[in-house]
Amino acid sequence: MTSPSARNTGPIAATAPGPRVLCDTRALAEAPPLPGGVLWKLTESGRQLDANVVRLGPGRQVTAHTEPQLDVMLLVIAGDGVLGAGPSDASQPLAEGALAWLPHGAARSITAGAAGLTYVTVHRRRPGMRIGTRPDA
């Protein structure tokens, strides 16, 4: 006899989620302007990706930073703005429909235009924090 804990232990369990529509990004982008922030995020359990719909208010900015571990895809769904690629590189315009790749290790910043900027980001899910020994210990 198989114990209950030994069943459905493979990568695809009987309760695996199926494909489905998660949100209407057009409706989110057309909602009354909010100050900004995350409008939606992927929260399904067992996922391998993280995704967000983010709104920046007019002139607001994600300051220059470097993501050391994850590549990020960014899709503009409303508004416009500027993608900065570091202090010495020229900025690139962002408009509705623009798809940008933000490679790990590369500096980037995002600045919203006069009407604000709404975009989707998708990247590999970060592993959860774990208790363990430090590598240098």
XYZ file of N, CA, C and O in Angstrom:
548
model
N 0.849 -1.184 0.000
C 0.000 0.000 0.000
C 0.891 1.242 0.000
O 1.879 1.321 0.710
N 0.517 2.223 -0.784
C 1.281 3.463 -0.888
C 0.757 4.461 0.131
O -0.447 4.648 0.257
N 1.660 5.117 0.844
C 1.225 6.120 1.822
C 0.738 7.366 1.091
O 1.163 7.647 -0.025
N -0.173 8.121 1.725
C -0.680 9.342 1.087
C 0.433 10.312 0.728
O 0.353 11.008 -0.268
N 1.498 10.371 1.523
C 2.567 11.327 1.236
C 3.409 10.918 0.039
O 4.134 11.725 -0.510
N 3.325 9.647 -0.380
C 4.130 9.172 -1.508
C 3.420 9.355 -2.836
O 4.022 9.247 -3.881
N 2.130 9.646 -2.814
C 1.392 9.846 -4.062
C 1.557 11.262 -4.586
O 1.749 12.191 -3.814
N 1.456 11.412 -5.891
C 1.502 12.734 -6.539
C 2.740 13.532 -6.156
O 2.670 14.723 -5.911
N 3.867 12.870 -6.078
C 5.096 13.572 -5.717
C 5.906 13.985 -6.934
O 6.923 14.639 -6.800
N 5.464 13.620 -8.123
C 6.172 13.992 -9.342
C 5.945 15.452 -9.666
O 5.221 16.166 -8.981
N 6.557 15.892 -10.760
C 6.455 17.310 -11.123
C 5.044 17.736 -11.497
O 4.699 18.889 -11.383
N 4.196 16.790 -11.951
C 2.838 17.153 -12.331
C 1.881 16.390 -11.429
O 1.685 15.193 -11.588
N 1.310 17.059 -10.464
C 0.365 16.445 -9.551
C -1.038 16.540 -10.128
O -1.296 17.299 -11.062
N -1.957 15.794 -9.554
C -3.339 15.783 -10.025
C -3.978 17.158 -9.928
O -4.928 17.458 -10.636
N -3.479 18.023 -9.054
C -4.065 19.345 -8.877
C -3.275 20.428 -9.616
O -3.389 21.598 -9.299
N -2.455 20.034 -10.579
C -1.658 21.018 -11.324
C -2.585 22.026 -11.995
O -3.617 21.670 -12.535
N -2.212 23.308 -11.951
C -3.055 24.327 -12.573
C -3.043 24.211 -14.094
O -2.064 23.750 -14.681
N -4.122 24.624 -14.688
C -4.216 24.625 -16.141
C -4.075 26.037 -16.681
O -4.103 27.012 -15.928
N -3.908 26.154 -17.981
C -3.810 27.483 -18.594
C -5.077 28.296 -18.327
O -6.185 27.750 -18.341
N -4.906 29.577 -18.075
C -6.074 30.442 -17.865
C -5.659 31.902 -18.002
O -4.492 32.234 -17.854
N -6.629 32.740 -18.247
C -6.406 34.183 -18.314
C -6.333 34.684 -16.878
O -7.196 34.380 -16.054
N -5.306 35.452 -16.569
C -5.076 35.903 -15.197
C -5.607 37.301 -14.914
O -6.047 37.587 -13.817
N -5.502 38.207 -15.882
C -6.018 39.551 -15.681
C -6.156 40.234 -17.033
O -5.654 39.746 -18.041
N -6.843 41.355 -17.047
C -7.007 42.171 -18.247
C -6.111 43.399 -18.086
O -6.458 44.342 -17.382
N -4.935 43.368 -18.711
C -3.987 44.475 -18.535
C -4.534 45.778 -19.107
O -4.226 46.853 -18.593
N -5.342 45.691 -20.146
C -5.924 46.916 -20.717
C -6.828 47.593 -19.692
O -6.771 48.801 -19.509
N -7.656 46.797 -18.993
C -8.538 47.361 -17.971
C -7.725 47.963 -16.829
O -8.079 49.020 -16.310
N -6.641 47.290 -16.437
C -5.787 47.841 -15.384
C -5.185 49.174 -15.811
O -5.138 50.120 -15.041
N -4.708 49.238 -17.051
C -4.062 50.454 -17.546
C -5.060 51.592 -17.709
O -4.708 52.762 -17.551
N -6.321 51.261 -18.009
C -7.336 52.295 -18.218
C -8.047 52.707 -16.941
O -8.831 53.641 -16.951
N -7.798 52.014 -15.843
C -8.426 52.360 -14.568
C -8.066 53.792 -14.201
O -7.048 54.306 -14.650
N -8.882 54.429 -13.378
C -8.542 55.803 -12.987
C -7.100 55.869 -12.491
O -6.640 54.957 -11.798
N -6.386 56.923 -12.851
C -4.977 57.008 -12.458
C -4.797 56.856 -10.950
O -5.499 57.458 -10.165
N -3.879 56.023 -10.614
C -3.495 55.813 -9.224
C -2.123 56.439 -9.020
O -1.407 56.688 -9.984
N -1.728 56.674 -7.793
C -0.406 57.263 -7.569
C 0.718 56.418 -8.158
O 1.752 56.920 -8.501
N 0.518 55.145 -8.263
C 1.534 54.258 -8.815
C 1.748 53.071 -7.909
O 1.207 52.985 -6.817
N 2.527 52.144 -8.398
C 2.818 50.940 -7.644
C 2.407 49.702 -8.417
O 2.065 49.763 -9.596
N 2.403 48.573 -7.742
C 2.039 47.302 -8.372
C 0.522 47.211 -8.423
O -0.153 47.262 -7.387
N -0.030 47.065 -9.641
C -1.472 46.946 -9.830
C -1.919 45.489 -9.776
O -3.064 45.196 -9.470
N -1.021 44.572 -10.138
C -1.324 43.135 -10.159
C -0.011 42.382 -10.063
O 1.016 42.864 -10.533
N -0.057 41.193 -9.438
C 1.123 40.337 -9.449
C 0.705 38.876 -9.477
O -0.359 38.511 -8.982
N 1.547 38.070 -10.066
C 1.325 36.633 -10.168
C 1.551 36.017 -8.796
O 2.618 36.204 -8.200
N 0.556 35.294 -8.287
C 0.667 34.731 -6.947
C 0.388 33.230 -6.899
O 0.378 32.656 -5.819
N 0.159 32.618 -8.055
C -0.175 31.199 -8.080
C 0.935 30.368 -7.439
O 2.119 30.613 -7.675
N 0.555 29.385 -6.663
C 1.559 28.532 -6.019
C 2.189 27.602 -7.060
O 1.570 27.278 -8.067
N 3.408 27.198 -6.806
C 4.112 26.271 -7.687
C 4.632 26.901 -8.969
O 5.142 26.206 -9.834
N 4.525 28.216 -9.096
C 4.945 28.866 -10.337
C 6.466 28.936 -10.432
O 7.162 28.921 -9.424
N 6.969 29.048 -11.656
C 8.396 29.221 -11.898
C 8.719 30.651 -12.300
O 9.880 31.010 -12.428
N 7.687 31.470 -12.528
C 7.863 32.860 -12.949
C 7.281 33.813 -11.932
O 6.372 33.458 -11.184
N 7.773 35.033 -11.950
C 7.133 36.154 -11.276
C 6.741 37.138 -12.363
O 7.458 37.290 -13.360
N 5.606 37.776 -12.177
C 5.136 38.779 -13.124
C 4.378 39.847 -12.354
O 3.735 39.549 -11.345
N 4.455 41.078 -12.831
C 3.785 42.213 -12.199
C 3.277 43.157 -13.275
O 3.885 43.277 -14.339
N 2.193 43.856 -12.951
C 1.774 45.021 -13.725
C 2.037 46.208 -12.809
O 1.537 46.263 -11.683
N 2.859 47.135 -13.298
C 3.318 48.259 -12.487
C 2.915 49.567 -13.161
O 3.017 49.696 -14.387
N 2.480 50.508 -12.349
C 2.197 51.844 -12.868
C 3.101 52.841 -12.173
O 3.245 52.834 -10.953
N 3.726 53.701 -12.998
C 4.479 54.848 -12.480
C 3.679 56.095 -12.826
O 3.276 56.271 -13.983
N 3.454 56.950 -11.860
C 2.758 58.203 -12.118
C 3.603 59.124 -12.978
O 4.805 58.896 -13.166
N 3.005 60.175 -13.523
C 3.741 61.107 -14.370
C 5.038 61.590 -13.734
O 5.046 62.029 -12.585
N 6.129 61.451 -14.469
C 7.432 61.903 -14.002
C 8.081 61.044 -12.932
O 9.212 61.305 -12.532
N 7.387 60.015 -12.452
C 7.964 59.157 -11.404
C 9.051 58.268 -11.999
O 9.112 58.058 -13.199
N 9.896 57.720 -11.130
C 11.070 57.006 -11.619
C 11.391 55.778 -10.768
O 11.184 55.777 -9.555
N 11.872 54.747 -11.434
C 12.575 53.650 -10.775
C 14.040 54.022 -10.948
O 14.547 54.049 -12.074
N 14.693 54.360 -9.850
C 16.062 54.870 -9.943
C 17.023 53.813 -10.464
O 16.750 52.611 -10.404
N 18.149 54.272 -10.959
C 19.156 53.385 -11.539
C 19.574 52.327 -10.525
O 19.827 52.634 -9.368
N 19.575 51.098 -10.981
C 19.974 49.979 -10.141
C 20.447 48.843 -11.036
O 20.250 48.876 -12.252
N 21.064 47.851 -10.438
C 21.526 46.674 -11.157
C 20.920 45.449 -10.508
O 20.979 45.303 -9.284
N 20.322 44.593 -11.303
C 19.790 43.319 -10.820
C 20.850 42.265 -11.108
O 21.090 41.943 -12.268
N 21.518 41.737 -10.081
C 22.649 40.841 -10.324
C 22.280 39.435 -10.786
O 23.098 38.772 -11.401
N 21.044 38.973 -10.520
C 20.738 37.565 -10.772
C 19.732 37.296 -11.869
O 19.772 36.229 -12.472
N 18.803 38.202 -12.125
C 17.677 37.879 -12.996
C 17.586 38.767 -14.231
O 17.669 39.983 -14.133
N 17.372 38.149 -15.386
C 16.964 38.875 -16.577
C 15.485 39.239 -16.392
O 14.727 38.473 -15.797
N 15.071 40.381 -16.918
C 13.682 40.828 -16.820
C 13.197 41.245 -18.203
O 13.915 41.930 -18.931
N 11.987 40.813 -18.541
C 11.311 41.317 -19.747
C 10.312 42.363 -19.281
O 9.626 42.175 -18.270
N 10.228 43.475 -20.019
C 9.334 44.572 -19.684
C 8.519 44.904 -20.928
O 9.091 45.110 -22.001
N 7.180 44.915 -20.807
C 6.278 45.242 -21.906
C 5.436 46.439 -21.499
O 4.694 46.380 -20.507
N 5.550 47.534 -22.249
C 4.769 48.738 -21.959
C 3.351 48.535 -22.481
O 3.156 48.210 -23.653
N 2.365 48.725 -21.589
C 0.971 48.553 -22.005
C 0.208 49.870 -22.066
O -0.869 49.924 -22.661
N 0.741 50.931 -21.473
C 0.093 52.246 -21.564
C 1.097 53.333 -21.198
O 2.017 53.102 -20.415
N 0.891 54.505 -21.767
C 1.730 55.646 -21.454
C 3.062 55.601 -22.183
O 3.231 54.889 -23.173
N 3.989 56.390 -21.661
C 5.319 56.423 -22.262
C 6.332 56.809 -21.197
O 5.983 57.154 -20.087
N 7.595 56.709 -21.586
C 8.655 57.036 -20.654
C 10.007 56.807 -21.292
O 10.137 56.782 -22.520
N 11.010 56.609 -20.438
C 12.385 56.461 -20.894
C 13.041 55.329 -20.116
O 12.895 55.231 -18.898
N 13.766 54.490 -20.845
C 14.574 53.432 -20.246
C 16.012 53.911 -20.229
O 16.583 54.203 -21.281
N 16.585 54.015 -19.049
C 17.987 54.386 -18.917
C 18.823 53.127 -18.815
O 18.413 52.131 -18.229
N 20.011 53.187 -19.401
C 20.871 52.004 -19.423
C 22.159 52.222 -18.658
O 23.129 51.538 -18.890
N 22.180 53.166 -17.758
C 23.390 53.422 -16.990
C 23.852 54.849 -17.191
O 23.393 55.537 -18.101
N 24.779 55.296 -16.366
C 25.195 56.695 -16.390
C 25.852 57.136 -17.699
O 25.731 58.270 -18.106
N 26.539 56.244 -18.388
C 27.253 56.669 -19.591
C 26.493 56.371 -20.883
O 26.908 56.789 -21.953
N 25.392 55.640 -20.809
C 24.648 55.259 -22.011
C 23.465 56.178 -22.246
O 22.867 56.701 -21.312
N 23.112 56.343 -23.510
C 21.954 57.148 -23.872
C 20.678 56.421 -23.473
O 20.610 55.198 -23.497
N 19.664 57.185 -23.106
C 18.388 56.588 -22.749
C 17.618 56.221 -24.018
O 17.898 56.727 -25.100
N 16.654 55.317 -23.851
C 15.837 54.849 -24.971
C 14.378 55.127 -24.674
O 13.921 54.908 -23.543
N 13.613 55.589 -25.666
C 12.199 55.879 -25.417
C 11.399 54.597 -25.215
O 11.695 53.554 -25.808
N 10.415 54.681 -24.353
C 9.462 53.603 -24.130
C 8.083 54.122 -24.496
O 7.683 55.195 -24.047
N 7.355 53.381 -25.313
C 5.996 53.741 -25.690
C 5.146 52.483 -25.671
O 5.674 51.360 -25.628
N 3.840 52.648 -25.698
C 2.928 51.510 -25.676
C 3.340 50.485 -26.736
O 3.593 50.840 -27.889
N 3.462 49.236 -26.316
C 3.868 48.163 -27.214
C 5.356 47.856 -27.181
O 5.784 46.827 -27.693
N 6.169 48.720 -26.564
C 7.610 48.472 -26.511
C 7.891 47.263 -25.624
O 7.338 47.126 -24.536
N 8.771 46.394 -26.107
C 9.210 45.224 -25.355
C 10.702 45.373 -25.113
O 11.478 45.508 -26.059
N 11.089 45.387 -23.848
C 12.495 45.602 -23.504
C 13.037 44.414 -22.719
O 12.325 43.810 -21.921
N 14.294 44.103 -22.972
C 15.012 43.081 -22.212
C 15.974 43.802 -21.287
O 16.760 44.648 -21.723
N 15.915 43.474 -20.013
C 16.802 44.043 -19.015
C 17.689 42.903 -18.515
O 17.305 42.149 -17.614
N 18.874 42.725 -19.113
C 19.725 41.595 -18.739
C 20.276 41.739 -17.322
O 20.524 42.852 -16.859
N 20.442 40.607 -16.661
C 21.014 40.644 -15.312
C 22.422 41.238 -15.391
O 23.117 41.098 -16.383
N 22.776 41.960 -14.361
C 24.089 42.592 -14.307
C 24.162 43.939 -14.988
O 25.164 44.636 -14.859
N 23.121 44.335 -15.720
C 23.132 45.617 -16.435
C 22.373 46.674 -15.625
O 21.294 46.407 -15.096
N 22.939 47.867 -15.548
C 22.260 48.976 -14.875
C 21.049 49.386 -15.692
O 21.079 49.330 -16.927
N 19.979 49.793 -14.983
C 18.778 50.252 -15.665
C 18.002 51.196 -14.767
O 18.088 51.109 -13.545
N 17.266 52.098 -15.406
C 16.325 52.969 -14.707
C 15.134 53.161 -15.632
O 15.240 52.968 -16.852
N 14.003 53.523 -15.051
C 12.788 53.760 -15.834
C 12.178 55.055 -15.333
O 12.013 55.240 -14.122
N 11.847 55.948 -16.264
C 11.219 57.218 -15.917
C 9.940 57.356 -16.731
O 9.961 57.203 -17.958
N 8.829 57.640 -16.059
C 7.538 57.802 -16.730
C 7.457 59.170 -17.400
O 8.010 60.152 -16.908
N 6.728 59.229 -18.505
C 6.474 60.482 -19.199
C 5.348 61.264 -18.533
O 4.878 60.921 -17.441
N 4.872 62.287 -19.223
C 3.862 63.200 -18.676
C 2.535 62.522 -18.358
O 1.802 62.968 -17.467
N 2.195 61.442 -19.069
C 0.931 60.743 -18.830
C 1.102 59.533 -17.911
O 0.150 58.814 -17.648
N 2.315 59.279 -17.447
C 2.575 58.098 -16.636
C 2.978 56.930 -17.517
O 3.029 57.032 -18.752
N 3.251 55.794 -16.898
C 3.732 54.613 -17.609
C 3.212 53.372 -16.883
O 3.339 53.269 -15.660
N 2.605 52.467 -17.636
C 2.145 51.192 -17.084
C 2.802 50.083 -17.876
O 2.789 50.107 -19.110
N 3.403 49.115 -17.161
C 4.144 48.062 -17.845
C 4.034 46.733 -17.094
O 3.713 46.690 -15.914
N 4.304 45.660 -17.835
C 4.334 44.305 -17.289
C 5.796 43.890 -17.196
O 6.568 44.118 -18.133
N 6.177 43.287 -16.075
C 7.503 42.685 -15.965
C 7.341 41.187 -15.748
O 6.409 40.744 -15.076
N 8.251 40.420 -16.329
C 8.259 38.968 -16.165
C 9.703 38.528 -15.978
O 10.589 38.966 -16.713
N 9.930 37.687 -14.988
C 11.263 37.132 -14.754
C 11.138 35.819 -13.999
O 10.077 35.502 -13.450
N 12.225 35.068 -13.990
C 12.266 33.816 -13.234
C 11.997 34.134 -11.768
O 12.432 35.167 -11.251
N 11.280 33.255 -11.114
C 10.965 33.463 -9.706
C 12.231 33.338 -8.861
O 13.042 32.439 -9.057
N 12.369 34.252 -7.941
C 13.495 34.195 -7.011
C 13.269 33.027 -6.049
O 12.166 32.825 -5.572
N 14.327 32.313 -5.738
C 14.166 31.264 -4.734
C 13.853 31.894 -3.379
O 14.294 33.000 -3.085
N 13.072 31.199 -2.595
C 12.723 31.697 -1.273
C 13.927 31.723 -0.349
O 14.923 31.033 -0.579
N 13.840 32.524 0.680
C 14.922 32.572 1.657
C 14.923 31.270 2.445
O 13.880 30.729 2.761
N 16.099 30.786 2.732
C 16.230 29.539 3.478
C 17.192 29.735 4.634
O 18.144 30.491 4.556
N 16.939 28.982 5.675
C 17.837 29.005 6.826
C 18.926 27.976 6.564
O 18.660 26.843 6.177
N 20.134 28.379 6.728
C 21.249 27.476 6.497
C 22.539 28.119 6.967
O 22.534 29.182 7.594
N 23.632 27.486 6.629
C 24.924 28.045 7.008
C 25.394 29.013 5.947
O 25.091 28.855 4.758
N 26.134 30.015 6.355
C 26.701 30.971 5.418
C 27.800 30.289 4.631
O 28.541 29.454 5.171
N 27.961 30.639 3.348
C 29.003 30.011 2.539
C 30.411 30.247 3.081
O 31.277 29.420 2.936
N 30.630 31.385 3.754
C 31.973 31.695 4.254
C 32.179 31.214 5.693
O 33.207 31.459 6.288
N 31.188 30.532 6.246
C 31.296 30.067 7.637
C 32.067 28.772 7.738
O 32.187 28.011 6.873
